[in-house]
Tab-separated table of C-alpha atoms in Angstrom:
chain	number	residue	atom	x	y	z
A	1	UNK	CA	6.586	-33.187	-25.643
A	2	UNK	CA	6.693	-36.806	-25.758
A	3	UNK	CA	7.754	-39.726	-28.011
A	4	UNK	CA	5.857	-41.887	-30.755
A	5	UNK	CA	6.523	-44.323	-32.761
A	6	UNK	CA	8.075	-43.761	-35.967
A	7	UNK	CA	5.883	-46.551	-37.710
A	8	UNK	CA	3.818	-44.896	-40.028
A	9	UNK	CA	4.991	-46.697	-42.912
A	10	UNK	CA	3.775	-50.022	-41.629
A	11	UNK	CA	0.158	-49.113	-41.472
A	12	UNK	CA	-1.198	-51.562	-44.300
A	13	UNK	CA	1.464	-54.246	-44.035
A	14	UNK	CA	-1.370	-56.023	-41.252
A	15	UNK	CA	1.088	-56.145	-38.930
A	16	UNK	CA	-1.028	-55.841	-35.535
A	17	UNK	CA	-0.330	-52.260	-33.623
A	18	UNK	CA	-2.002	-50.249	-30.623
A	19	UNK	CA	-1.092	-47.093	-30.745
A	20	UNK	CA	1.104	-46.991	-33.440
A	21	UNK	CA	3.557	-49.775	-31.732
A	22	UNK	CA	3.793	-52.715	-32.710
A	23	UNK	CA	2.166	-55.776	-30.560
A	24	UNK	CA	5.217	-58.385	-29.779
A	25	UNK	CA	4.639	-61.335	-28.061
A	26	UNK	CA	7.470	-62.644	-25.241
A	27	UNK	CA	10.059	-63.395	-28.111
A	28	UNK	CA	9.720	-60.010	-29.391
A	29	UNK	CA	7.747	-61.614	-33.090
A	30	UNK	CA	4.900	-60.190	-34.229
A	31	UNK	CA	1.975	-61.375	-35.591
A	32	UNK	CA	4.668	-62.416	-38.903
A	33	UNK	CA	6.557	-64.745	-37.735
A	34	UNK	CA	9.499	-63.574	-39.569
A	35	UNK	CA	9.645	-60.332	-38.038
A	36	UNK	CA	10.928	-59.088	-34.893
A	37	UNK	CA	10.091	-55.766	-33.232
A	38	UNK	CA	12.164	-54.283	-30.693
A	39	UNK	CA	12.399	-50.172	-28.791
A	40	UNK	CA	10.429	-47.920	-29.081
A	41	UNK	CA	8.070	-48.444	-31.879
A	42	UNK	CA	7.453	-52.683	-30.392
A	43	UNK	CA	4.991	-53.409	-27.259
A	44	UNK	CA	5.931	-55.252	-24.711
A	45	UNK	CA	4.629	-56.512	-21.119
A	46	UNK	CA	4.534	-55.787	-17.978
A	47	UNK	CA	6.390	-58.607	-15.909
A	48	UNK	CA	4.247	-58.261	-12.830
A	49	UNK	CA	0.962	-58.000	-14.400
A	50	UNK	CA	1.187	-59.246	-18.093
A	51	UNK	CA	-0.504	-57.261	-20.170
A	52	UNK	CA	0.831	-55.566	-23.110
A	53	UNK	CA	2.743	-51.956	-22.085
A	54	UNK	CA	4.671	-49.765	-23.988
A	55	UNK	CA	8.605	-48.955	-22.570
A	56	UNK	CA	10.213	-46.321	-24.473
A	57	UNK	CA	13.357	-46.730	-22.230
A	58	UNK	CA	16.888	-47.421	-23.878
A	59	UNK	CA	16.622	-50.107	-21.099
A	60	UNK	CA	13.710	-51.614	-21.844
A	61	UNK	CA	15.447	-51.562	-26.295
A	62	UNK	CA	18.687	-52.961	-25.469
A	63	UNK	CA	17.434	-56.039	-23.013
A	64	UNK	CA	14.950	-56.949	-26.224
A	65	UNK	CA	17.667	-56.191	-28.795
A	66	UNK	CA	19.867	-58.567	-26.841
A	67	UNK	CA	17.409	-61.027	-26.355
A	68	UNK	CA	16.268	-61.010	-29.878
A	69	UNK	CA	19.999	-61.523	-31.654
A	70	UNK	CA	20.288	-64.376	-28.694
A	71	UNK	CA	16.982	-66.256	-30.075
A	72	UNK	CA	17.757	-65.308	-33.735
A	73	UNK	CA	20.797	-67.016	-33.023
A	74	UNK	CA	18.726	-70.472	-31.539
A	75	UNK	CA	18.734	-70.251	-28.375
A	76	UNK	CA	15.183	-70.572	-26.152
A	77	UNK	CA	15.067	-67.353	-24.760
A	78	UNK	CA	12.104	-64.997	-24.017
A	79	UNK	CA	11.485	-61.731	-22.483
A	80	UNK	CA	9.995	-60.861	-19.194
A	81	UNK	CA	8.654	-57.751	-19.164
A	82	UNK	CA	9.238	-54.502	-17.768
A	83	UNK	CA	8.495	-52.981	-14.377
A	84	UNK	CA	8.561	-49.227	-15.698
A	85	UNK	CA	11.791	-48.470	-14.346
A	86	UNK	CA	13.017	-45.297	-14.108
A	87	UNK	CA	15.359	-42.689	-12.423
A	88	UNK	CA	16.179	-39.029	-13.145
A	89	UNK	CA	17.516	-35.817	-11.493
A	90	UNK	CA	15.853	-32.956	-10.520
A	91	UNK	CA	17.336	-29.819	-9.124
A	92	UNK	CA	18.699	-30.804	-5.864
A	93	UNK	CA	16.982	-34.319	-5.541
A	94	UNK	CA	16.716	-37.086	-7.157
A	95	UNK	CA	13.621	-39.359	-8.029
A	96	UNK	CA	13.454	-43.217	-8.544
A	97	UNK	CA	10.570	-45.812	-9.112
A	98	UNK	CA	9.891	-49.315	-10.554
A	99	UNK	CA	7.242	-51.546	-10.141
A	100	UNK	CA	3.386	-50.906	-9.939
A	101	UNK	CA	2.221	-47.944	-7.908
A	102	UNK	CA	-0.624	-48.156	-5.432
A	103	UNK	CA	-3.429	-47.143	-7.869
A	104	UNK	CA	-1.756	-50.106	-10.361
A	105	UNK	CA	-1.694	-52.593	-7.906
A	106	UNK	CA	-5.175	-51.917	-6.928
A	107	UNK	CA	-6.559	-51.703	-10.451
A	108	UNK	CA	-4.526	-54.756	-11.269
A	109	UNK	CA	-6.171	-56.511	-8.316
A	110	UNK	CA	-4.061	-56.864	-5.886
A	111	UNK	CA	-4.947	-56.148	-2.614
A	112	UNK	CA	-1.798	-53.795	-2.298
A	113	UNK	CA	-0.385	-52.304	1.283
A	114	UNK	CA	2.253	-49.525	1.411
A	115	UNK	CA	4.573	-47.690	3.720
A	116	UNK	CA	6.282	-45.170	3.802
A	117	UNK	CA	9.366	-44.547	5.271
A	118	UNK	CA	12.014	-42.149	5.888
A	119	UNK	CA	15.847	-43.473	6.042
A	120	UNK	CA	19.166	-42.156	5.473
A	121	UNK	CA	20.864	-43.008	2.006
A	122	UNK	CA	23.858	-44.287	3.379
A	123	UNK	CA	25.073	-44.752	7.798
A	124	UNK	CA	24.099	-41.576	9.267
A	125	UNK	CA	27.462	-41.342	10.933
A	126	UNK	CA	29.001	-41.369	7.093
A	127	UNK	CA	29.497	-38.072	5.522
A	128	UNK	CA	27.356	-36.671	3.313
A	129	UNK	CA	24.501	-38.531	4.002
A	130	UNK	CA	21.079	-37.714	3.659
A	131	UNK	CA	17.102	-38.195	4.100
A	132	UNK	CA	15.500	-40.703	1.436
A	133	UNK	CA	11.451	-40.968	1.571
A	134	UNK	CA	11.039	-44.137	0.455
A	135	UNK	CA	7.376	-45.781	-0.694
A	136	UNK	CA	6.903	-49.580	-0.886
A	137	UNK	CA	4.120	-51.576	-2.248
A	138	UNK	CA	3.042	-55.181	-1.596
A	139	UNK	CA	0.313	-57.077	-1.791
A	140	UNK	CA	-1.357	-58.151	1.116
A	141	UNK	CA	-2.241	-61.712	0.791
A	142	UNK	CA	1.172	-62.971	-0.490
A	143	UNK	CA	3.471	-60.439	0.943
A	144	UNK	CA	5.049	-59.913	-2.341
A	145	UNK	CA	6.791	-56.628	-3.398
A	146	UNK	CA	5.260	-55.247	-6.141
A	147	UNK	CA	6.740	-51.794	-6.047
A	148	UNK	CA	8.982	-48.775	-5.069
A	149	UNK	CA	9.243	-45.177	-5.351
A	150	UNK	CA	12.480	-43.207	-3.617
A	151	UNK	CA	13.089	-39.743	-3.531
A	152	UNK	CA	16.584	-37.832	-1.803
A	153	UNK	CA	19.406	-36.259	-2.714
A	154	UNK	CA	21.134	-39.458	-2.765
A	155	UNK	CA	21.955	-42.217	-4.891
A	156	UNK	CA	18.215	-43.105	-5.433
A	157	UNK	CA	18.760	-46.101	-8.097
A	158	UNK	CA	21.033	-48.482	-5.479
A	159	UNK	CA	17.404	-48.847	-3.755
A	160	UNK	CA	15.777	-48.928	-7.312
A	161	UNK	CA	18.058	-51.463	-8.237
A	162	UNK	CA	17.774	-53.671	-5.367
A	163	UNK	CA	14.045	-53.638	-5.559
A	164	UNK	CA	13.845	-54.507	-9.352
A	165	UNK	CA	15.755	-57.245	-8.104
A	166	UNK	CA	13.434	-58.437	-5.811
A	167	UNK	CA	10.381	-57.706	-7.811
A	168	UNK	CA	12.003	-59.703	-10.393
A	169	UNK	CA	12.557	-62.588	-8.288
A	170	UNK	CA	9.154	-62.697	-6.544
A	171	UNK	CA	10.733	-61.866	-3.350
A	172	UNK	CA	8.406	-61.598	0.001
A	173	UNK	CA	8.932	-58.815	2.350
A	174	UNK	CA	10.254	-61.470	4.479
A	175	UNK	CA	12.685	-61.980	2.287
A	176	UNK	CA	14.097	-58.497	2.664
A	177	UNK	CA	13.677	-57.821	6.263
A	178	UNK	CA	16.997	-59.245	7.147
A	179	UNK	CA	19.129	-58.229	4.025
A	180	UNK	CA	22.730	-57.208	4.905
């Protein structure tokens, strides 16, 4: 179970790999500057923490592929990384998450705080609504969000979403205290 890279017909061209993907630097080039690598066989980063991570997410392949034919095409553009995204359903729930988790934001030293809360997915008056347990990350010293992981029966990824938003944007808890 699993996926790998298809790229075992690269392996003495000296294009750089890890793993059998290919290392990419923010324009999605490798070490030849003629040749782009995007999906699942191409590293990328991580846009919180930098370092090289592999995404095998249609997500994570389209936003390069798009960039790429964008900066083929001249224009300046790079890519920022991904934050891991992810949402799925499970048999009567669903699960969500994006961003670093509390071990990554510890091991990527921050100096990360978390609560954990549990709110309903939409007005409780509304029908049809129901518990979510939601888990946010930040670091302590700058009050940025560096994470989220929501689990309910609900519609998990409006939450996801909104937080890849703000991890995106380097938004402070501040910043979403007082969100409509």
């Amino acid at each position: 179970v699993g996926i790998r890279p298809n790229t075992e017909f690269l392996q003495d061209t000296g294009l750089e790999m890890v793993k059998g993907t290919l290392v990419t630097d923010e324009h999605c080039l490798t070490n030849d500057e003629n040749i782009y690598a995007v999906g699942d066989c191409a590293m990328v980063h991580n846009a919180i923490t930098g370092p090289p991570a592999w995404s095998p997410m249609g997500s994570t392949a389209n936003i390069a592929g798009r960039l790429t034919a964008r900066r083929i095409n001249g224009e300046d553009v790079s890519y920022r990384g991904v934050l891991g995204t992810a949402v799925c359903h499970l048999p009567n729930m669903n699960a969500g998450r994006t961003g670093l988790t509390e071990a990554q934001a510890k091991e990527a030293g921050f100096d990360p705080v978390t609560v954990i809360s549990v709110t309903d997915d939409k007005a409780h008056y509304y029908p049809g609504s129901a518990p979510f347990i939601t888990k946010m990350i930040a670091d302590k010293d700058s009050q940025r969000l560096l994470g989220i992981q929501v689990l309910g029966k609900g519609a998990v990824d409006k939450m996801v979403d909104i937080a890849v938003t703000a991890i995106m944007l380097k938004a402070k808890l501040a910043d979403l205290a007082d969100m409509d």
